[in-house]
PDB file of C-alpha atoms in Angstrom:
ATOM      1  CA  UNK X  14      -4.955   9.303  -0.500  1.00  0.00           C
ATOM      2  CA  UNK X  15      -2.643   8.871  -3.415  1.00  0.00           C
ATOM      3  CA  UNK X  16      -0.527  11.854  -4.322  1.00  0.00           C
ATOM      4  CA  UNK X  17      -0.998  11.088  -8.014  1.00  0.00           C
ATOM      5  CA  UNK X  18      -3.653  12.884  -9.984  1.00  0.00           C
ATOM      6  CA  UNK X  19      -6.173  10.987 -12.066  1.00  0.00           C
ATOM      7  CA  UNK X  20      -6.319  11.600 -15.802  1.00  0.00           C
ATOM      8  CA  UNK X  21      -5.002  14.852 -17.173  1.00  0.00           C
ATOM      9  CA  UNK X  22      -6.580  17.181 -14.604  1.00  0.00           C
ATOM     10  CA  UNK X  23      -4.110  19.610 -13.079  1.00  0.00           C
ATOM     11  CA  UNK X  24      -3.453  18.860  -9.399  1.00  0.00           C
ATOM     12  CA  UNK X  25      -5.056  21.193  -6.894  1.00  0.00           C
ATOM     13  CA  UNK X  26      -2.870  23.290  -4.609  1.00  0.00           C
ATOM     14  CA  UNK X  27      -3.642  20.881  -1.769  1.00  0.00           C
ATOM     15  CA  UNK X  28      -2.559  17.913  -3.901  1.00  0.00           C
ATOM     16  CA  UNK X  29       0.620  19.734  -4.897  1.00  0.00           C
ATOM     17  CA  UNK X  30       1.437  20.348  -1.247  1.00  0.00           C
ATOM     18  CA  UNK X  31       0.881  16.696  -0.353  1.00  0.00           C
ATOM     19  CA  UNK X  32       2.980  15.496  -3.282  1.00  0.00           C
ATOM     20  CA  UNK X  33       5.931  17.695  -2.329  1.00  0.00           C
ATOM     21  CA  UNK X  34       5.560  16.938   1.368  1.00  0.00           C
ATOM     22  CA  UNK X  35       5.669  13.197   0.616  1.00  0.00           C
ATOM     23  CA  UNK X  36       8.772  13.629  -1.519  1.00  0.00           C
ATOM     24  CA  UNK X  37      10.616  15.744   1.040  1.00  0.00           C
ATOM     25  CA  UNK X  38       9.587  13.629   4.040  1.00  0.00           C
ATOM     26  CA  UNK X  39      10.743  10.476   2.227  1.00  0.00           C
ATOM     27  CA  UNK X  40      14.071  12.042   1.243  1.00  0.00           C
ATOM     28  CA  UNK X  41      14.990  13.713   4.533  1.00  0.00           C
ATOM     29  CA  UNK X  42      12.650  12.468   7.221  1.00  0.00           C
ATOM     30  CA  UNK X  43       9.677  14.177   8.824  1.00  0.00           C
ATOM     31  CA  UNK X  44      11.760  16.237  11.263  1.00  0.00           C
ATOM     32  CA  UNK X  45      14.317  17.123   8.599  1.00  0.00           C
ATOM     33  CA  UNK X  46      11.836  19.208   6.601  1.00  0.00           C
ATOM     34  CA  UNK X  47      10.406  22.590   7.522  1.00  0.00           C
ATOM     35  CA  UNK X  48       7.078  24.108   6.534  1.00  0.00           C
ATOM     36  CA  UNK X  49       8.930  26.849   4.639  1.00  0.00           C
ATOM     37  CA  UNK X  50      10.683  24.256   2.463  1.00  0.00           C
ATOM     38  CA  UNK X  51       7.411  22.565   1.567  1.00  0.00           C
ATOM     39  CA  UNK X  52       5.938  25.939   0.711  1.00  0.00           C
ATOM     40  CA  UNK X  53       8.917  26.849  -1.474  1.00  0.00           C
ATOM     41  CA  UNK X  54       8.535  23.564  -3.376  1.00  0.00           C
ATOM     42  CA  UNK X  55       5.017  24.568  -4.443  1.00  0.00           C
ATOM     43  CA  UNK X  56       5.714  28.275  -4.851  1.00  0.00           C
ATOM     44  CA  UNK X  57       3.975  29.684  -1.798  1.00  0.00           C
ATOM     45  CA  UNK X  58       5.177  31.024   1.537  1.00  0.00           C
ATOM     46  CA  UNK X  59       5.445  28.695   4.473  1.00  0.00           C
ATOM     47  CA  UNK X  60       2.681  30.499   6.399  1.00  0.00           C
ATOM     48  CA  UNK X  61       0.509  30.211   3.293  1.00  0.00           C
ATOM     49  CA  UNK X  62       0.422  26.432   3.821  1.00  0.00           C
ATOM     50  CA  UNK X  63      -1.689  26.946   6.920  1.00  0.00           C
ATOM     51  CA  UNK X  64      -4.599  27.905   4.697  1.00  0.00           C
ATOM     52  CA  UNK X  65      -4.601  24.274   3.559  1.00  0.00           C
ATOM     53  CA  UNK X  66      -3.204  22.294   6.511  1.00  0.00           C
ATOM     54  CA  UNK X  67      -2.876  22.903  10.226  1.00  0.00           C
ATOM     55  CA  UNK X  68       0.772  21.845  10.040  1.00  0.00           C
ATOM     56  CA  UNK X  69       3.158  19.039   9.120  1.00  0.00           C
ATOM     57  CA  UNK X  70       1.380  16.559  11.376  1.00  0.00           C
ATOM     58  CA  UNK X  71      -1.847  17.091   9.446  1.00  0.00           C
ATOM     59  CA  UNK X  72      -0.043  16.555   6.127  1.00  0.00           C
ATOM     60  CA  UNK X  73       1.495  13.300   7.344  1.00  0.00           C
ATOM     61  CA  UNK X  74      -1.858  12.050   8.638  1.00  0.00           C
ATOM     62  CA  UNK X  75      -3.598  12.819   5.361  1.00  0.00           C
ATOM     63  CA  UNK X  76      -0.860  11.075   3.406  1.00  0.00           C
ATOM     64  CA  UNK X  77      -0.808   7.867   5.458  1.00  0.00           C
ATOM     65  CA  UNK X  78      -4.502   7.555   6.319  1.00  0.00           C
ATOM     66  CA  UNK X  79      -5.365   8.619   2.789  1.00  0.00           C
ATOM     67  CA  UNK X  80      -3.257   6.023   0.983  1.00  0.00           C
ATOM     68  CA  UNK X  81      -4.534   3.246   3.256  1.00  0.00           C
ATOM     69  CA  UNK X  82      -8.094   4.266   2.427  1.00  0.00           C
ATOM     70  CA  UNK X  83      -7.242   4.514  -1.266  1.00  0.00           C
ATOM     71  CA  UNK X  84      -5.786   0.996  -1.297  1.00  0.00           C
ATOM     72  CA  UNK X  85      -8.770  -0.510   0.504  1.00  0.00           C
ATOM     73  CA  UNK X  86     -11.379   1.332  -1.569  1.00  0.00           C
ATOM     74  CA  UNK X  87      -9.595   0.408  -4.792  1.00  0.00           C
ATOM     75  CA  UNK X  88      -9.242  -3.227  -3.743  1.00  0.00           C
ATOM     76  CA  UNK X  89     -12.883  -3.470  -2.739  1.00  0.00           C
ATOM     77  CA  UNK X  90     -13.961  -1.946  -6.052  1.00  0.00           C
ATOM     78  CA  UNK X  91     -11.854  -4.457  -7.984  1.00  0.00           C
ATOM     79  CA  UNK X  92     -13.252  -7.347  -5.953  1.00  0.00           C
ATOM     80  CA  UNK X  93     -16.832  -6.181  -6.513  1.00  0.00           C
ATOM     81  CA  UNK X  94     -16.256  -5.668 -10.239  1.00  0.00           C
ATOM     82  CA  UNK X  95     -14.727  -9.137 -10.533  1.00  0.00           C
ATOM     83  CA  UNK X  96     -17.704 -10.681  -8.736  1.00  0.00           C
ATOM     84  CA  UNK X  97     -20.205  -8.742 -10.847  1.00  0.00           C
ATOM     85  CA  UNK X  98     -18.476  -9.890 -14.045  1.00  0.00           C
ATOM     86  CA  UNK X  99     -18.338 -13.471 -12.709  1.00  0.00           C
ATOM     87  CA  UNK X 100     -14.598 -13.595 -13.349  1.00  0.00           C
ATOM     88  CA  UNK X 101     -12.703 -16.760 -12.421  1.00  0.00           C
ATOM     89  CA  UNK X 102     -10.712 -16.665  -9.161  1.00  0.00           C
ATOM     90  CA  UNK X 103      -7.391 -16.202 -10.961  1.00  0.00           C
ATOM     91  CA  UNK X 104      -8.607 -13.096 -12.771  1.00  0.00           C
ATOM     92  CA  UNK X 105     -10.036 -11.641  -9.563  1.00  0.00           C
ATOM     93  CA  UNK X 106      -6.692 -12.101  -7.814  1.00  0.00           C
ATOM     94  CA  UNK X 107      -4.871 -10.617 -10.805  1.00  0.00           C
ATOM     95  CA  UNK X 108      -6.997  -7.465 -10.497  1.00  0.00           C
ATOM     96  CA  UNK X 109      -5.923  -7.010  -6.869  1.00  0.00           C
ATOM     97  CA  UNK X 110      -2.282  -7.610  -7.748  1.00  0.00           C
ATOM     98  CA  UNK X 111      -2.419  -5.055 -10.569  1.00  0.00           C
ATOM     99  CA  UNK X 112      -3.879  -2.425  -8.264  1.00  0.00           C
ATOM    100  CA  UNK X 113      -1.187  -2.946  -5.666  1.00  0.00           C
ATOM    101  CA  UNK X 114       1.553  -2.846  -8.288  1.00  0.00           C
ATOM    102  CA  UNK X 115       0.265   0.562  -9.416  1.00  0.00           C
ATOM    103  CA  UNK X 116       0.662   1.728  -5.821  1.00  0.00           C
ATOM    104  CA  UNK X 117       4.112   0.166  -5.441  1.00  0.00           C
ATOM    105  CA  UNK X 118       5.398   1.877  -8.599  1.00  0.00           C
ATOM    106  CA  UNK X 119       3.596   5.227  -8.379  1.00  0.00           C
ATOM    107  CA  UNK X 120       3.662   5.970  -4.638  1.00  0.00           C
ATOM    108  CA  UNK X 121       7.048   4.760  -3.497  1.00  0.00           C
ATOM    109  CA  UNK X 122       7.497   7.813  -1.274  1.00  0.00           C
ATOM    110  CA  UNK X 123       4.432   6.765   0.712  1.00  0.00           C
ATOM    111  CA  UNK X 124       5.841   3.285   1.291  1.00  0.00           C
ATOM    112  CA  UNK X 125       8.953   4.910   2.735  1.00  0.00           C
ATOM    113  CA  UNK X 126       6.844   7.267   4.850  1.00  0.00           C
ATOM    114  CA  UNK X 127       4.779   4.421   6.238  1.00  0.00           C
ATOM    115  CA  UNK X 128       7.879   2.483   7.243  1.00  0.00           C
ATOM    116  CA  UNK X 129       9.574   5.442   8.904  1.00  0.00           C
ATOM    117  CA  UNK X 130       6.869   7.721  10.198  1.00  0.00           C
ATOM    118  CA  UNK X 131       3.724   5.750  11.066  1.00  0.00           C
ATOM    119  CA  UNK X 132       4.448   5.970  14.790  1.00  0.00           C
ATOM    120  CA  UNK X 133       4.378   9.771  14.571  1.00  0.00           C
ATOM    121  CA  UNK X 134       0.647   9.784  13.839  1.00  0.00           C
ATOM    122  CA  UNK X 135      -1.862  10.472  16.573  1.00  0.00           C
ATOM    123  CA  UNK X 136      -3.238   7.273  18.088  1.00  0.00           C
ATOM    124  CA  UNK X 137      -6.632   7.738  16.427  1.00  0.00           C
ATOM    125  CA  UNK X 138      -5.066   8.176  12.992  1.00  0.00           C
ATOM    126  CA  UNK X 139      -2.739   5.232  13.504  1.00  0.00           C
ATOM    127  CA  UNK X 140      -5.675   3.019  14.484  1.00  0.00           C
ATOM    128  CA  UNK X 141      -7.534   4.140  11.376  1.00  0.00           C
ATOM    129  CA  UNK X 142      -4.550   3.177   9.216  1.00  0.00           C
ATOM    130  CA  UNK X 143      -4.388  -0.259  10.868  1.00  0.00           C
ATOM    131  CA  UNK X 144      -8.127  -0.823  10.459  1.00  0.00           C
ATOM    132  CA  UNK X 145      -8.040   0.010   6.752  1.00  0.00           C
ATOM    133  CA  UNK X 146      -4.988  -2.191   6.273  1.00  0.00           C
ATOM    134  CA  UNK X 147      -6.644  -5.166   7.980  1.00  0.00           C
ATOM    135  CA  UNK X 148      -9.685  -4.748   5.749  1.00  0.00           C
ATOM    136  CA  UNK X 149      -7.437  -4.606   2.690  1.00  0.00           C
ATOM    137  CA  UNK X 150      -5.622  -7.772   3.746  1.00  0.00           C
ATOM    138  CA  UNK X 151      -8.923  -9.633   4.108  1.00  0.00           C
ATOM    139  CA  UNK X 152      -9.886  -8.774   0.520  1.00  0.00           C
ATOM    140  CA  UNK X 153      -6.695 -10.499  -0.601  1.00  0.00           C
ATOM    141  CA  UNK X 154      -7.156 -13.454   1.748  1.00  0.00           C
ATOM    142  CA  UNK X 155     -10.601 -14.124   0.294  1.00  0.00           C
ATOM    143  CA  UNK X 156      -9.270 -13.909  -3.273  1.00  0.00           C
ATOM    144  CA  UNK X 157      -6.279 -16.157  -2.525  1.00  0.00           C
ATOM    145  CA  UNK X 158      -8.400 -18.834  -0.838  1.00  0.00           C
ATOM    146  CA  UNK X 159     -10.894 -18.768  -3.691  1.00  0.00           C
ATOM    147  CA  UNK X 160      -8.071 -19.681  -6.058  1.00  0.00           C
ATOM    148  CA  UNK X 161      -6.179 -21.968  -3.651  1.00  0.00           C
ATOM    149  CA  UNK X 162      -8.840 -23.551  -1.402  1.00  0.00           C
ATOM    150  CA  UNK X 163      -6.255 -25.904   0.088  1.00  0.00           C
ATOM    151  CA  UNK X 164      -4.727 -22.989   2.006  1.00  0.00           C
ATOM    152  CA  UNK X 165      -5.962 -22.368   5.510  1.00  0.00           C
ATOM    153  CA  UNK X 166      -7.053 -18.849   6.369  1.00  0.00           C
ATOM    154  CA  UNK X 167      -3.916 -18.405   8.437  1.00  0.00           C
ATOM    155  CA  UNK X 168      -1.638 -19.625   5.656  1.00  0.00           C
ATOM    156  CA  UNK X 169      -3.357 -17.345   3.149  1.00  0.00           C
ATOM    157  CA  UNK X 170      -2.958 -14.335   5.416  1.00  0.00           C
ATOM    158  CA  UNK X 171       0.744 -14.989   5.987  1.00  0.00           C
ATOM    159  CA  UNK X 172       1.193 -15.459   2.227  1.00  0.00           C
ATOM    160  CA  UNK X 173      -0.546 -12.154   1.489  1.00  0.00           C
ATOM    161  CA  UNK X 174       1.678 -10.270   3.929  1.00  0.00           C
ATOM    162  CA  UNK X 175       4.719 -11.854   2.328  1.00  0.00           C
ATOM    163  CA  UNK X 176       3.622 -10.737  -1.136  1.00  0.00           C
ATOM    164  CA  UNK X 177       3.047  -7.214   0.155  1.00  0.00           C
ATOM    165  CA  UNK X 178       6.623  -7.229   1.392  1.00  0.00           C
ATOM    166  CA  UNK X 179       7.800  -8.292  -2.056  1.00  0.00           C
ATOM    167  CA  UNK X 180       5.792  -5.664  -3.929  1.00  0.00           C
ATOM    168  CA  UNK X 181       6.579  -2.916  -1.428  1.00  0.00           C
ATOM    169  CA  UNK X 182      10.320  -3.385  -1.928  1.00  0.00           C
ATOM    170  CA  UNK X 183      10.296  -0.853  -4.792  1.00  0.00           C
ATOM    171  CA  UNK X 184      11.651   2.080  -2.700  1.00  0.00           C
ATOM    172  CA  UNK X 185      14.869   0.122  -2.252  1.00  0.00           C
ATOM    173  CA  UNK X 186      15.382   0.070  -6.034  1.00  0.00           C
ATOM    174  CA  UNK X 187      15.864   3.789  -6.406  1.00  0.00           C
ATOM    175  CA  UNK X 188      18.911   4.064  -8.669  1.00  0.00           C
ATOM    176  CA  UNK X 189      18.519   5.361 -12.243  1.00  0.00           C
ATOM    177  CA  UNK X 190      18.992   1.897 -13.730  1.00  0.00           C
ATOM    178  CA  UNK X 191      17.535  -0.123 -10.869  1.00  0.00           C
ATOM    179  CA  UNK X 192      14.234  -0.761 -12.648  1.00  0.00           C
ATOM    180  CA  UNK X 193      13.390  -1.488 -16.293  1.00  0.00           C
ATOM    181  CA  UNK X 194      10.588   0.463 -17.961  1.00  0.00           C
ATOM    182  CA  UNK X 195       7.292   0.613 -16.104  1.00  0.00           C
ATOM    183  CA  UNK X 196       5.468  -1.973 -18.210  1.00  0.00           C
ATOM    184  CA  UNK X 197       8.269  -4.498 -17.889  1.00  0.00           C
ATOM    185  CA  UNK X 198       8.612  -3.861 -14.160  1.00  0.00           C
ATOM    186  CA  UNK X 199       4.864  -4.240 -13.588  1.00  0.00           C
ATOM    187  CA  UNK X 200       4.808  -7.533 -15.502  1.00  0.00           C
ATOM    188  CA  UNK X 201       7.810  -8.836 -13.546  1.00  0.00           C
ATOM    189  CA  UNK X 202       6.262  -7.913 -10.186  1.00  0.00           C
ATOM    190  CA  UNK X 203       3.015  -9.573 -11.229  1.00  0.00           C
ATOM    191  CA  UNK X 204       4.787 -12.831 -12.109  1.00  0.00           C
ATOM    192  CA  UNK X 205       6.668 -12.769  -8.819  1.00  0.00           C
ATOM    193  CA  UNK X 206       3.493 -12.182  -6.806  1.00  0.00           C
ATOM    194  CA  UNK X 207       1.552 -14.944  -8.532  1.00  0.00           C
ATOM    195  CA  UNK X 208       4.508 -17.284  -8.273  1.00  0.00           C
ATOM    196  CA  UNK X 209       4.845 -16.681  -4.538  1.00  0.00           C
ATOM    197  CA  UNK X 210       1.150 -17.294  -3.914  1.00  0.00           C
ATOM    198  CA  UNK X 211       1.122 -20.369  -6.116  1.00  0.00           C
ATOM    199  CA  UNK X 212       4.078 -21.879  -4.269  1.00  0.00           C
ATOM    200  CA  UNK X 213       2.257 -21.370  -0.965  1.00  0.00           C
ATOM    201  CA  UNK X 214      -0.534 -23.716  -2.025  1.00  0.00           C
ATOM    202  CA  UNK X 215      -0.154 -27.190  -0.475  1.00  0.00           C
ATOM    203  CA  UNK X 216       0.921 -29.977  -2.819  1.00  0.00           C
ATOM    204  CA  UNK X 217      -1.600 -32.651  -3.746  1.00  0.00           C
ATOM    205  CA  UNK X 218      -1.815 -35.754  -1.631  1.00  0.00           C
ATOM    206  CA  UNK X 219       0.982 -38.234  -2.187  1.00  0.00           C
ATOM    207  CA  UNK X 220       0.647 -41.700  -3.752  1.00  0.00           C
ATOM    208  CA  UNK X 221      -0.047 -43.223  -0.374  1.00  0.00           C
ATOM    209  CA  UNK X 222      -2.932 -40.881   0.251  1.00  0.00           C
ATOM    210  CA  UNK X 223      -1.144 -38.783   2.859  1.00  0.00           C
ATOM    211  CA  UNK X 224      -0.991 -35.038   2.496  1.00  0.00           C
ATOM    212  CA  UNK X 225       2.072 -32.899   2.961  1.00  0.00           C
ATOM    213  CA  UNK X 226       2.814 -31.675   6.477  1.00  0.00           C
ATOM    214  CA  UNK X 227       1.843 -28.016   6.840  1.00  0.00           C
ATOM    215  CA  UNK X 228       3.346 -25.928   9.592  1.00  0.00           C
ATOM    216  CA  UNK X 229       1.264 -23.344  11.380  1.00  0.00           C
ATOM    217  CA  UNK X 230       2.572 -19.772  11.352  1.00  0.00           C
ATOM    218  CA  UNK X 231       1.980 -16.967  13.850  1.00  0.00           C
ATOM    219  CA  UNK X 232      -1.043 -14.858  13.020  1.00  0.00           C
ATOM    220  CA  UNK X 233      -0.461 -11.624  11.141  1.00  0.00           C
ATOM    221  CA  UNK X 234      -2.729  -8.714  10.369  1.00  0.00           C
ATOM    222  CA  UNK X 235      -4.793  -8.798  13.560  1.00  0.00           C
ATOM    223  CA  UNK X 236      -5.027  -6.311  16.371  1.00  0.00           C
ATOM    224  CA  UNK X 237      -2.579  -3.465  16.431  1.00  0.00           C
ATOM    225  CA  UNK X 238       0.272  -5.463  14.910  1.00  0.00           C
ATOM    226  CA  UNK X 239       1.780  -4.629  11.528  1.00  0.00           C
ATOM    227  CA  UNK X 240      -1.123  -4.135   9.221  1.00  0.00           C
ATOM    228  CA  UNK X 241      -0.913  -4.711   5.555  1.00  0.00           C
ATOM    229  CA  UNK X 242       0.492  -3.163   2.606  1.00  0.00           C
ATOM    230  CA  UNK X 243       3.136  -1.168   4.162  1.00  0.00           C
ATOM    231  CA  UNK X 244       1.152   0.853   3.916  1.00  0.00           C
ATOM    232  CA  UNK X 245       0.960  -1.818   5.056  1.00  0.00           C
ATOM    233  CA  UNK X 246       3.190  -3.989   5.144  1.00  0.00           C
ATOM    234  CA  UNK X 247       0.959   0.569   2.483  1.00  0.00           C
ATOM    235  CA  UNK X 248       4.692  -1.589   3.281  1.00  0.00           C
TER     236      UNK X 248
END
């Protein structure tokens, strides 16, 4: 679940709590923040938070499971809309890239949380995060292979994980002048993502008819290994 609110609607108290919890957890670590501090950030007493969440563990689970679900649901919607509109493969991939860039720019705290705190989730919640991330990766793999059919499934999956790593680097650019304005940054990230995926495509066959040698890479995105967007990669 993204901590950003759609449109101009005022965030609910629960959304306010999650937004401040994400900010504080990212700044100081999960164990470095008390319930009272989260409550003070939203103007209520620490014990008052228990009317909304059972505790910090529940907040962390909702943040990390929620954003993984939000990424997958958003990606699936974009893929379905692209198919319904009969968009060309490049436009369908662009739609996925744009959605992930919105996440990378608007939810940087959650990328940091995923990297640092995923192992603190209960096993069931962690498995849910991994499942959603694998599903999200497969949306991208399908879109990438539709545009670059010369890529094997394995190569496409490795390429997608690599692009997630690129896009999810935004938390490391946290200084006041580290990023240009949002529109310029989004356009730059989009060019980088498309460029990386394009360069992964195998070159055409040479003059002698032989194709370029393509090395196999270890599988990524399966089982309980690192999942996807950080979230996923989510980071």
